[in-house]
Short mmCIF file of C-alpha atoms in Angstrom, two decimals:
data_model
loop_
_atom_site.label_atom_id
_atom_site.label_comp_id
_atom_site.label_asym_id
_atom_site.label_seq_id
_atom_site.Cartn_x
_atom_site.Cartn_y
_atom_site.Cartn_z
CA MET Z 1 -5.41 4.43 -26.17
CA LYS Z 2 -5.29 5.56 -22.56
CA LEU Z 3 -8.36 3.45 -21.85
CA PHE Z 4 -6.53 0.31 -23.09
CA PHE Z 5 -3.49 1.27 -20.99
CA HIS Z 6 -5.65 1.41 -17.85
CA ILE Z 7 -7.50 -1.80 -18.69
CA GLY Z 8 -4.21 -3.64 -19.29
CA ARG Z 9 -2.64 -2.31 -16.11
CA TYR Z 10 -5.79 -3.12 -14.11
CA PHE Z 11 -5.70 -6.75 -15.20
CA MET Z 12 -1.98 -7.01 -14.55
CA LEU Z 13 -2.61 -5.73 -11.01
CA MET Z 14 -5.44 -8.20 -10.55
CA SER Z 15 -3.20 -11.09 -11.64
CA ARG Z 16 -0.91 -10.15 -8.74
CA VAL Z 17 -3.80 -9.71 -6.31
CA PHE Z 18 -5.02 -13.26 -6.91
CA GLN Z 19 -1.66 -14.96 -6.52
CA ARG Z 20 -1.46 -17.53 -3.74
CA PRO Z 21 -1.32 -15.73 -0.38
CA GLN Z 22 2.12 -15.94 1.26
CA LYS Z 23 0.66 -16.45 4.75
CA PHE Z 24 -3.02 -17.44 5.01
CA ARG Z 25 -3.25 -16.57 8.69
CA VAL Z 26 -2.11 -12.98 8.11
CA TYR Z 27 -4.52 -12.57 5.22
CA GLY Z 28 -7.35 -14.03 7.30
CA ARG Z 29 -6.65 -11.45 10.02
CA GLN Z 30 -6.65 -8.68 7.41
CA ILE Z 31 -10.01 -9.85 5.97
CA ILE Z 32 -11.62 -9.67 9.43
CA PHE Z 33 -10.15 -6.20 9.96
CA GLU Z 34 -11.52 -5.05 6.58
CA ILE Z 35 -14.96 -6.49 7.27
CA ASP Z 36 -15.06 -4.34 10.39
CA ALA Z 37 -13.53 -1.28 8.68
CA MET Z 38 -15.69 -1.24 5.57
CA GLY Z 39 -18.78 -3.22 6.59
CA ILE Z 40 -19.63 -2.46 10.18
CA SER Z 41 -18.74 1.22 9.82
CA SER Z 42 -21.12 1.54 6.85
CA LEU Z 43 -24.11 0.18 8.76
CA PRO Z 44 -25.44 3.55 9.99
CA ILE Z 45 -25.42 5.29 6.62
CA VAL Z 46 -26.97 2.26 4.88
CA ALA Z 47 -29.68 2.02 7.55
CA ILE Z 48 -30.60 5.69 7.51
CA ILE Z 49 -30.74 5.98 3.70
CA SER Z 50 -32.73 2.76 3.33
CA VAL Z 51 -35.46 3.65 5.84
CA PHE Z 52 -35.91 7.09 4.34
CA MET Z 53 -35.93 5.86 0.75
CA GLY Z 54 -38.47 3.14 1.55
CA GLY Z 55 -40.75 5.74 3.10
CA ILE Z 56 -40.31 8.16 0.22
CA ILE Z 57 -41.06 5.50 -2.42
CA ALA Z 58 -44.23 4.52 -0.53
CA ILE Z 59 -45.47 8.11 -0.30
CA GLN Z 60 -44.58 8.88 -3.91
CA THR Z 61 -46.36 5.77 -5.19
CA ALA Z 62 -49.47 6.44 -3.05
CA SER Z 63 -49.71 10.05 -4.22
CA ASN Z 64 -49.42 8.99 -7.89
CA ILE Z 65 -52.04 6.30 -7.81
CA ASP Z 66 -55.35 8.11 -8.21
CA ASN Z 67 -57.08 5.55 -10.41
CA PRO Z 68 -59.62 3.56 -8.25
CA LEU Z 69 -59.07 0.52 -10.52
CA ILE Z 70 -55.46 0.17 -9.28
CA PRO Z 71 -55.52 -1.73 -5.95
CA ARG Z 72 -53.85 -0.06 -2.94
CA TYR Z 73 -51.62 -3.08 -2.38
CA THR Z 74 -49.73 -1.84 -5.47
CA ILE Z 75 -47.93 0.54 -3.13
CA GLY Z 76 -46.37 -2.30 -1.07
CA PHE Z 77 -45.63 -4.20 -4.29
CA THR Z 78 -43.89 -1.15 -5.86
CA VAL Z 79 -41.81 -0.47 -2.74
CA ARG Z 80 -40.69 -4.08 -2.56
CA GLU Z 81 -39.76 -4.27 -6.28
CA SER Z 82 -38.00 -0.86 -6.29
CA ILE Z 83 -36.01 -1.59 -3.15
CA MET Z 84 -35.17 -5.19 -4.00
CA LEU Z 85 -34.33 -4.74 -7.67
CA GLU Z 86 -32.61 -1.36 -7.92
CA PHE Z 87 -32.44 0.79 -4.78
CA SER Z 88 -30.61 -1.61 -2.45
CA PRO Z 89 -28.30 -3.33 -4.94
CA THR Z 90 -27.50 -0.33 -7.15
CA VAL Z 91 -28.12 2.94 -5.33
CA VAL Z 92 -26.78 1.77 -2.00
CA CYS Z 93 -23.70 0.38 -3.78
CA LEU Z 94 -23.22 3.78 -5.47
CA ILE Z 95 -23.29 5.38 -2.01
CA LEU Z 96 -20.83 2.77 -0.76
CA ALA Z 97 -18.58 3.50 -3.78
CA GLY Z 98 -18.40 7.08 -2.47
CA LYS Z 99 -17.71 6.10 1.11
CA ILE Z 100 -15.60 2.96 0.77
CA GLY Z 101 -14.05 3.64 -2.65
CA SER Z 102 -12.57 7.01 -1.68
CA ASN Z 103 -11.35 5.57 1.60
CA ILE Z 104 -9.57 2.65 -0.11
CA ALA Z 105 -7.97 4.84 -2.81
CA SER Z 106 -6.72 7.42 -0.34
CA GLU Z 107 -5.43 4.78 2.11
CA ILE Z 108 -3.49 2.89 -0.50
CA GLY Z 109 -2.43 6.08 -2.26
CA ALA Z 110 -1.03 7.51 0.98
CA MET Z 111 0.84 4.25 1.55
CA ARG Z 112 2.31 4.57 -1.94
CA ILE Z 113 3.58 8.11 -1.55
CA THR Z 114 5.02 7.49 1.91
CA GLU Z 115 6.95 4.44 0.57
CA GLN Z 116 5.02 1.93 2.72
CA ILE Z 117 4.24 -0.09 -0.41
CA ASP Z 118 7.92 -0.01 -1.39
CA ALA Z 119 8.72 -1.26 2.12
CA LEU Z 120 6.38 -4.23 1.61
CA GLU Z 121 7.93 -5.01 -1.78
CA ILE Z 122 11.47 -4.87 -0.39
CA MET Z 123 10.50 -7.29 2.39
CA GLY Z 124 9.61 -9.75 -0.40
CA ILE Z 125 5.87 -9.38 0.13
CA ASN Z 126 3.43 -9.33 -2.77
CA SER Z 127 2.11 -5.85 -1.86
CA ALA Z 128 -0.81 -6.01 -4.29
CA GLY Z 129 -2.02 -9.29 -2.81
CA TYR Z 130 -1.45 -8.26 0.80
CA LEU Z 131 -3.19 -4.87 0.49
CA ILE Z 132 -5.94 -5.50 -2.07
CA PHE Z 133 -7.06 -9.11 -1.76
CA PRO Z 134 -8.38 -8.79 1.82
CA LYS Z 135 -10.39 -5.72 0.78
CA ILE Z 136 -12.01 -7.54 -2.16
CA ALA Z 137 -12.69 -10.66 -0.10
CA ALA Z 138 -14.15 -8.63 2.79
CA ALA Z 139 -16.43 -6.64 0.44
CA ILE Z 140 -17.68 -9.79 -1.25
CA LEU Z 141 -18.48 -11.28 2.18
CA ILE Z 142 -20.02 -8.19 3.85
CA PHE Z 143 -21.84 -6.39 0.98
CA PRO Z 144 -24.62 -8.99 0.63
CA VAL Z 145 -25.27 -8.67 4.37
CA LEU Z 146 -25.39 -4.87 4.13
CA ILE Z 147 -27.71 -5.05 1.13
CA ALA Z 148 -30.02 -7.59 2.74
CA LEU Z 149 -30.27 -5.30 5.71
CA SER Z 150 -30.92 -2.33 3.38
CA MET Z 151 -33.78 -4.25 1.71
CA PHE Z 152 -35.34 -5.14 5.05
CA LEU Z 153 -35.04 -1.56 6.37
CA GLY Z 154 -36.24 -0.01 3.10
CA ILE Z 155 -39.42 -2.11 3.10
CA SER Z 156 -39.81 -1.31 6.80
CA GLY Z 157 -39.57 2.40 5.97
CA GLY Z 158 -42.61 2.07 3.73
CA TYR Z 159 -44.44 0.20 6.49
CA LEU Z 160 -43.71 3.07 8.91
CA MET Z 161 -45.43 5.42 6.46
CA ALA Z 162 -48.47 3.18 6.46
CA CYS Z 163 -48.60 3.45 10.26
CA LEU Z 164 -48.93 7.23 10.18
CA PRO Z 165 -52.45 8.48 11.00
CA SER Z 166 -52.57 10.50 7.77
CA ALA Z 167 -51.37 7.59 5.59
CA ALA Z 168 -53.12 7.12 2.23
CA PHE Z 169 -52.86 3.33 2.54
CA SER Z 170 -53.34 0.81 5.32
CA THR Z 171 -50.73 -1.49 6.87
CA TYR Z 172 -52.87 -4.42 5.71
CA ASP Z 173 -52.70 -3.27 2.08
CA TYR Z 174 -48.99 -2.63 2.38
CA VAL Z 175 -48.14 -6.00 3.94
CA PHE Z 176 -50.32 -7.74 1.34
CA GLY Z 177 -48.52 -5.78 -1.40
CA ILE Z 178 -45.01 -6.65 -0.27
CA GLN Z 179 -45.97 -10.35 -0.41
CA ALA Z 180 -47.80 -10.22 -3.71
CA PHE Z 181 -46.38 -11.87 -6.86
CA PHE Z 182 -43.05 -12.53 -5.20
CA ASP Z 183 -40.47 -14.17 -7.48
CA PRO Z 184 -37.51 -15.48 -5.40
CA GLY Z 185 -35.44 -15.59 -8.61
CA LYS Z 186 -35.21 -11.82 -8.46
CA LEU Z 187 -33.20 -12.06 -5.25
CA TYR Z 188 -30.67 -14.15 -7.18
CA TYR Z 189 -30.49 -11.28 -9.71
CA SER Z 190 -30.08 -8.66 -6.96
CA PHE Z 191 -27.39 -10.46 -5.04
CA THR Z 192 -25.45 -11.30 -8.22
CA LYS Z 193 -25.34 -7.57 -8.89
CA VAL Z 194 -24.21 -6.86 -5.33
CA LEU Z 195 -21.26 -9.30 -5.68
CA VAL Z 196 -20.21 -7.73 -8.97
CA PHE Z 197 -20.46 -4.24 -7.54
CA ALA Z 198 -18.50 -5.20 -4.40
CA PHE Z 199 -15.70 -6.43 -6.66
CA ILE Z 200 -15.82 -3.28 -8.84
CA ILE Z 201 -15.77 -0.82 -5.91
CA THR Z 202 -12.83 -2.45 -4.13
CA SER Z 203 -10.74 -3.44 -7.15
CA VAL Z 204 -11.11 -0.16 -9.12
CA SER Z 205 -10.51 1.97 -6.02
CA SER Z 206 -7.48 -0.15 -5.07
CA TYR Z 207 -6.17 0.20 -8.65
CA TYR Z 208 -6.30 3.99 -8.50
CA GLY Z 209 -4.74 4.06 -5.03
CA TYR Z 210 -2.00 1.59 -5.89
CA HIS Z 211 -0.89 3.57 -8.98
CA THR Z 212 -0.80 6.94 -7.21
CA SER Z 213 2.43 8.86 -7.76
CA GLY Z 214 3.44 12.26 -6.47
CA GLY Z 215 2.07 13.82 -3.34
CA ALA Z 216 -1.08 14.75 -1.42
CA LEU Z 217 -2.69 16.35 -4.50
CA GLU Z 218 -2.39 13.09 -6.44
CA VAL Z 219 -3.90 11.14 -3.51
CA GLY Z 220 -6.94 13.40 -3.78
CA LYS Z 221 -7.10 12.85 -7.52
CA SER Z 222 -6.85 9.06 -7.13
CA SER Z 223 -9.67 9.21 -4.58
CA THR Z 224 -11.87 11.20 -6.96
CA ASN Z 225 -11.05 8.93 -9.92
CA ALA Z 226 -11.84 5.89 -7.79
CA VAL Z 227 -15.34 7.13 -6.97
CA VAL Z 228 -16.09 8.40 -10.48
CA TYR Z 229 -14.98 5.27 -12.36
CA SER Z 230 -16.45 2.85 -9.78
CA SER Z 231 -19.78 4.66 -10.15
CA ILE Z 232 -19.69 4.59 -13.96
CA LEU Z 233 -18.81 0.90 -13.96
CA ILE Z 234 -21.54 0.09 -11.42
CA LEU Z 235 -24.14 1.71 -13.68
CA LEU Z 236 -22.71 0.05 -16.79
CA PHE Z 237 -22.76 -3.41 -15.19
CA SER Z 238 -26.14 -2.74 -13.66
CA LEU Z 239 -27.51 -2.19 -17.17
CA ILE Z 240 -25.75 -5.27 -18.57
CA LEU Z 241 -26.91 -7.55 -15.71
CA THR Z 242 -30.46 -6.19 -15.81
CA TYR Z 243 -30.57 -6.90 -19.52
CA LEU Z 244 -29.18 -10.43 -19.07
CA PHE Z 245 -31.41 -11.39 -16.14
CA LEU Z 246 -34.69 -9.61 -16.74
CA ILE Z 247 -35.06 -9.32 -20.53
CA ARG Z 248 -35.53 -12.83 -21.75
CA MET D 1 28.56 -9.22 -1.30
CA ILE D 2 26.69 -7.18 -3.91
CA GLU D 3 28.16 -6.19 -7.26
CA ILE D 4 26.62 -3.79 -9.76
CA LYS D 5 28.03 -3.93 -13.30
CA ASN D 6 27.50 -1.29 -15.95
CA ILE D 7 23.99 -0.34 -14.89
CA ASN D 8 22.12 2.29 -16.86
CA LYS D 9 18.80 3.96 -16.24
CA SER D 10 16.88 6.68 -18.07
CA PHE D 11 13.60 8.38 -17.24
CA GLY D 12 12.28 9.40 -20.64
CA GLU D 13 15.01 11.24 -22.50
CA ARG D 14 17.02 11.93 -19.32
CA GLN D 15 19.72 9.37 -18.41
CA VAL D 16 20.12 9.47 -14.65
CA VAL D 17 22.48 6.50 -14.15
CA LYS D 18 25.34 6.03 -16.62
CA ASP D 19 27.31 2.82 -16.77
CA VAL D 20 27.81 2.50 -13.01
CA SER D 21 29.84 -0.42 -11.60
CA PHE D 22 30.79 -0.97 -7.96
CA SER D 23 31.25 -3.72 -5.33
CA PHE D 24 29.66 -3.58 -1.88
CA TYR D 25 31.36 -5.74 0.81
CA PRO D 26 29.96 -7.59 3.80
CA SER D 27 30.60 -6.36 7.35
CA LYS D 28 31.42 -2.91 5.88
CA THR D 29 29.43 0.27 5.64
CA ASN D 30 29.36 0.94 1.92
CA LEU D 31 28.40 4.51 1.09
CA ILE D 32 26.96 6.04 -2.04
CA ILE D 33 27.51 9.76 -1.81
CA GLY D 34 26.89 12.71 -4.07
CA GLU D 35 24.96 15.95 -4.51
CA SER D 36 21.18 15.98 -4.42
CA GLY D 37 19.75 14.82 -7.73
CA CYS D 38 22.97 13.05 -8.88
CA GLY D 39 21.23 9.65 -9.07
CA LYS D 40 22.38 7.94 -5.88
CA THR D 41 18.86 7.08 -4.56
CA THR D 42 17.98 5.82 -8.08
CA ILE D 43 20.97 3.47 -7.90
CA LEU D 44 19.73 2.17 -4.55
CA LYS D 45 16.19 1.63 -5.91
CA LEU D 46 17.63 -0.12 -8.97
CA MET D 47 19.56 -2.46 -6.70
CA VAL D 48 16.45 -3.56 -4.81
CA GLY D 49 14.27 -3.70 -7.89
CA LEU D 50 12.02 -0.76 -7.14
CA HIS D 51 12.98 0.67 -10.53
CA ALA D 52 13.65 -1.43 -13.63
CA VAL D 53 17.23 -1.34 -14.92
CA ASP D 54 17.68 -0.44 -18.62
CA SER D 55 20.87 -2.48 -18.90
CA GLY D 56 23.57 -3.99 -16.66
CA GLU D 57 23.86 -6.62 -13.94
CA ILE D 58 23.12 -6.66 -10.19
CA LEU D 59 24.70 -9.65 -8.46
CA TYR D 60 23.74 -10.78 -4.96
CA ASN D 61 26.51 -13.19 -3.92
CA GLY D 62 27.02 -13.94 -7.60
CA VAL D 63 23.30 -14.45 -8.37
CA ASP D 64 22.00 -12.04 -11.05
CA PHE D 65 18.92 -10.42 -9.45
CA LEU D 66 17.64 -9.07 -12.77
CA LYS D 67 17.59 -12.46 -14.53
CA ARG D 68 15.32 -13.98 -11.87
CA ASP D 69 11.56 -14.09 -12.19
CA ARG D 70 9.36 -12.12 -9.79
CA LYS D 71 9.06 -14.99 -7.28
CA ALA D 72 12.82 -15.60 -7.20
CA GLN D 73 13.37 -11.85 -6.72
CA GLN D 74 10.94 -11.98 -3.80
CA GLU D 75 13.07 -14.76 -2.23
CA ILE D 76 16.20 -12.58 -2.52
CA ARG D 77 14.29 -9.63 -1.09
CA LYS D 78 13.49 -11.61 2.06
CA GLU D 79 17.19 -11.28 2.84
CA ILE D 80 17.04 -7.51 2.48
CA GLY D 81 16.25 -4.93 5.13
CA MET D 82 15.72 -1.32 4.25
CA LEU D 83 15.70 1.91 6.20
CA PHE D 84 13.66 4.45 4.23
CA GLN D 85 14.21 8.18 4.26
CA GLY D 86 10.82 8.83 5.88
CA GLY D 87 10.79 5.61 7.89
CA ALA D 88 7.95 4.03 5.87
CA LEU D 89 6.44 2.54 8.99
CA PHE D 90 2.92 1.19 8.65
CA ASP D 91 0.64 3.93 10.09
CA SER D 92 -2.09 1.53 11.23
CA GLN D 93 0.30 -0.61 13.27
CA THR D 94 2.05 -0.02 16.58
CA LEU D 95 5.82 -0.02 16.79
CA GLU D 96 5.78 -3.59 18.03
CA GLU D 97 3.49 -4.72 15.19
CA ASN D 98 5.69 -2.94 12.66
CA VAL D 99 8.81 -4.75 13.87
CA ARG D 100 6.96 -8.09 14.15
CA PHE D 101 5.49 -7.81 10.66
CA PRO D 102 8.34 -9.51 8.74
CA LEU D 103 8.42 -12.25 11.39
CA ASP D 104 4.66 -12.86 10.99
CA MET D 105 5.00 -13.07 7.20
CA PHE D 106 8.10 -15.20 6.82
CA THR D 107 8.72 -17.23 9.98
CA ASP D 108 6.97 -19.93 11.96
CA LEU D 109 8.31 -18.72 15.27
CA SER D 110 6.07 -19.02 18.33
CA LYS D 111 4.44 -15.93 19.81
CA GLU D 112 7.00 -15.87 22.63
CA GLU D 113 9.93 -16.19 20.24
CA LYS D 114 8.56 -13.35 18.12
CA ASN D 115 8.06 -11.16 21.16
CA ASP D 116 11.65 -11.86 22.27
CA ARG D 117 12.96 -10.96 18.84
CA VAL D 118 10.88 -7.78 18.67
CA ASN D 119 12.05 -6.69 22.13
CA PHE D 120 15.67 -7.50 21.20
CA CYS D 121 15.45 -5.38 18.01
CA LEU D 122 13.75 -2.48 19.84
CA GLN D 123 16.39 -2.66 22.58
CA ARG D 124 19.14 -2.73 19.94
CA VAL D 125 17.89 0.62 18.53
CA LYS D 126 17.23 1.99 22.05
CA LEU D 127 13.45 2.00 21.72
CA GLU D 128 12.66 -0.49 24.47
CA GLY D 129 9.36 0.18 26.22
CA LYS D 130 7.90 2.10 23.26
CA ASN D 131 6.16 -1.02 21.86
CA ALA D 132 2.64 0.36 21.98
CA LEU D 133 3.27 3.70 20.30
CA TYR D 134 2.02 4.40 16.80
CA PRO D 135 4.29 5.96 14.12
CA ALA D 136 2.43 9.27 14.43
CA GLU D 137 3.54 9.45 18.09
CA LEU D 138 7.26 9.05 17.26
CA SER D 139 9.82 11.78 16.57
CA GLY D 140 11.83 11.82 13.31
CA GLY D 141 14.83 10.10 14.93
CA MET D 142 12.64 7.50 16.63
CA LYS D 143 10.98 6.73 13.31
CA LYS D 144 14.37 6.10 11.72
CA ARG D 145 15.41 3.85 14.57
CA ALA D 146 12.09 2.00 14.44
CA SER D 147 12.56 1.52 10.70
CA LEU D 148 16.03 0.16 11.43
CA ALA D 149 14.56 -2.24 14.00
CA ARG D 150 12.07 -3.53 11.44
CA ALA D 151 14.81 -3.81 8.84
CA ILE D 152 16.94 -6.09 11.05
CA ALA D 153 14.04 -8.10 12.57
CA ASN D 154 14.33 -10.97 10.12
CA ASN D 155 18.16 -11.20 10.25
CA PRO D 156 18.85 -9.68 6.82
CA LYS D 157 22.05 -10.30 4.82
CA TYR D 158 21.82 -6.92 3.18
CA LEU D 159 20.81 -3.61 4.72
CA PHE D 160 19.93 -0.61 2.52
CA CYS D 161 19.65 2.85 4.11
CA ASP D 162 18.30 5.78 2.14
CA GLU D 163 19.44 9.06 3.67
CA PRO D 164 19.37 7.80 7.27
CA ASN D 165 20.42 11.21 8.67
CA SER D 166 18.22 13.53 6.66
CA GLY D 167 16.16 15.87 8.84
CA LEU D 168 17.94 14.85 12.04
CA ASP D 169 20.01 16.94 14.42
CA PRO D 170 23.78 16.17 14.52
CA LYS D 171 23.55 14.32 17.84
CA THR D 172 20.77 12.00 16.64
CA SER D 173 22.59 11.53 13.34
CA ILE D 174 25.62 10.23 15.18
CA VAL D 175 23.43 7.82 17.15
CA ILE D 176 21.92 6.46 13.93
CA ASP D 177 25.34 6.19 12.26
CA GLU D 178 26.82 4.30 15.21
CA LEU D 179 23.81 1.99 15.33
CA ILE D 180 24.17 1.17 11.64
CA LYS D 181 27.89 0.58 11.98
CA ASP D 182 27.49 -1.62 15.05
CA ILE D 183 24.71 -3.67 13.50
CA THR D 184 26.69 -4.11 10.29
CA GLN D 185 29.67 -5.52 12.16
CA GLU D 186 27.70 -7.49 14.74
CA PHE D 187 25.54 -9.34 12.22
CA LYS D 188 28.10 -9.28 9.30
CA ILE D 189 25.61 -7.53 7.05
CA THR D 190 26.42 -5.95 3.70
CA THR D 191 25.23 -2.39 4.35
CA ILE D 192 24.67 0.18 1.63
CA ILE D 193 23.99 3.75 2.71
CA VAL D 194 22.94 6.61 0.46
CA THR D 195 23.89 9.95 2.03
CA HIS D 196 25.21 13.42 1.46
CA ASP D 197 25.99 13.92 5.12
CA MET D 198 29.72 14.49 5.42
CA ASN D 199 29.74 13.60 9.13
CA SER D 200 28.50 10.13 8.22
CA VAL D 201 31.15 9.83 5.49
CA ILE D 202 33.94 10.67 7.91
CA GLU D 203 32.52 8.52 10.74
CA ILE D 204 31.47 5.31 8.99
CA GLY D 205 32.66 5.37 5.34
CA ASP D 206 34.51 2.05 4.90
CA ASN D 207 33.91 1.82 1.15
CA ILE D 208 32.69 4.86 -0.71
CA MET D 209 31.39 5.54 -4.22
CA PHE D 210 31.05 9.22 -5.19
CA VAL D 211 28.35 9.68 -7.85
CA HIS D 212 28.48 12.74 -10.04
CA LYS D 213 25.94 13.41 -12.84
CA GLY D 214 24.84 9.75 -12.69
CA GLU D 215 28.37 8.33 -13.07
CA ASN D 216 30.69 6.54 -10.65
CA TRP D 217 33.13 9.42 -10.36
CA TRP D 218 35.39 8.25 -7.59
CA THR D 219 35.83 5.31 -5.21
CA GLY D 220 37.79 4.99 -1.99
CA ASN D 221 37.41 5.14 1.80
CA LYS D 222 37.06 7.81 4.47
CA SER D 223 40.85 8.37 4.67
CA ASP D 224 41.26 8.77 0.94
CA ILE D 225 38.37 11.19 0.63
CA LEU D 226 40.05 13.91 2.74
CA ASN D 227 43.18 13.89 0.54
CA THR D 228 41.43 13.70 -2.80
CA SER D 229 42.69 15.61 -5.79
CA ASN D 230 39.43 14.97 -7.69
CA LYS D 231 37.98 18.43 -8.27
CA GLU D 232 34.25 17.50 -8.16
CA LEU D 233 34.73 15.38 -5.02
CA PHE D 234 36.83 18.11 -3.42
CA ASP D 235 34.11 20.66 -4.12
CA PHE D 236 31.50 18.32 -2.67
CA VAL D 237 33.45 17.37 0.48
CA PHE D 238 34.70 20.83 1.30
CA ALA D 239 31.57 22.79 0.31
CA SER D 240 30.84 23.65 3.94
CA SER D 241 33.04 26.11 5.87
CA PHE D 242 32.96 23.62 8.76
CA MET D 243 34.72 20.93 6.73
CA LYS D 244 37.23 23.49 5.34
CA THR D 245 38.02 24.79 8.81
CA VAL D 246 38.33 21.41 10.48
CA PHE D 247 40.23 19.49 7.84
CA LYS D 248 41.96 22.02 5.64
CA GLY D 249 42.38 24.81 8.19
CA SER D 250 44.11 22.38 10.59
CA GLY D 251 46.32 21.13 7.80
CA LYS D 252 44.89 17.62 7.69
#
C-alpha cells in the first residue's frame, strides 16, 4: 500500500512541476544555473571513469580471446558495443544518480526543513515548478552531452591500451573493430535510455527532497532514498528499454 | 482585514486548534499569543494555507481563502508577506537577490526600478550596504530584518510574522518590534504576529488573541492584558518575576 501512496504522491507532484511557468525568464535563468551545477561539475568524474572503463574492457576482452579463429578486431568491436550500449548510458547514469541525486534531494530537503519552500509557497509561487522543473529540463539537456562525451572517452581509453608497447592488440585492429558492423540505430536506443534516466534521477530525487519532514537526520534519509530508488528505477527501465529496443 | 471563523485542526487524534474565531484589522499589529505548543503557529499556518483546515472559514477582505482553487489561492498569497522564525532566506542568493526575488517573479519593473525598491526595503530595515552578503554571513537579527525586507518588497496587504523576536537579545527585539509597527502603520498593512514575548505584547499589541490549549481564550489589547482577571492569561503574562515586579510590584 505504501508503494501506491508514493506513486500517487509522485504523480501529484509531477502534475505541479509541469504547470505553466509563472515567469519564463526566471525559469530560463534557473535552467542555465542547473546545467552548470549538475552538468559541468560532473564532467571530471564522467571523464575519469569512462577512460578507465574503456581501457579495462579492452584489456579484459583481449585477455579472454585466446581462440585464433576470433579476429583481433573483436576487441575494438566489444569495447564500442559495451560502452555505447550499456556502460555510458546505464553505468554512468548510475554514478550520476549517486552524485546528482543525493545533491538534489539534500538541497531541496534542506530547503524544506528551513521553511524556504514554505516561503516560496506563501509568496504565491508554485514551489514544485520553480525548484524541480529547471532541474529536470537541465538534466534532459545536459545528460546526452555528458554521455556522448563518456562514449568518446571510453572508446579512447581502449585505444590508449592499444598504444601501449605491451598491448595484445594493434591500434589498426582496434580502430577497425570500433568501426565494424556499426548500427546507428543503437545510438537512438542509447540516447533514449539517457533521456529516461535523466528524468528518473532528477524527478525521483526531487520527490524525496520535496517531501522531507523533520530535521537533518531526515535530510540524510531522503538523500539515501533518492539514490537507492533512482538506481533501482534506472536498472528496471534499462531492462524494459533493452527488451523493447533490442529483442524484436 | 482578515477574519477566521470557527477553524478546527487535528493532527491524527490530537486536536490542536478548537473552534477559533477572530478578526485581524488593517494598520494594526494583531498578536496571537500563548504558551509554547498551544497552537498559535498552527493557526498562522492555517491562515496562509500551509496546513489544511479541517473545518471553518478564513476570509481575506470577505473572500473565503479555503473555497478558492490552488491558482486563486496563489493570487491571494501574492498579497502576503511573511517573516519566518528562522528567516527562511534563500541560501544560494545574496541579500539583494533575496529581496528582489518577489519583484522578479511578479512584476515587470525595469532593472533600475527593482534596484530602487530593493535599496528602499533594505534601508527601511536598516540593512543598507549589505546587499552582497549571503544569509550565512548575517547574524540572527539581520536575518530577521532581511526576511522582513523581502516580505515587504512587493507591497503586501497582509504581513505574517512567526516569532519575530525568538533568539534575539532584548535590544534587537525592540528594533524588530518597532520596525514591524512602523511598517504596519506606514503601508496600512494587516499585520499578524505570533509571539510569546511579553515585551512585544506590551510594546505593540493593538489587538490580541490569547490562545490556550488550542482555543481562543481571551481577546483584548495591551492595556486590557495588564488588568486581566482571566487566570490562565494572568499566569502567562506574569510568569516572569520581571513582569511581576514592574507591573504588579509598582501597583499598575
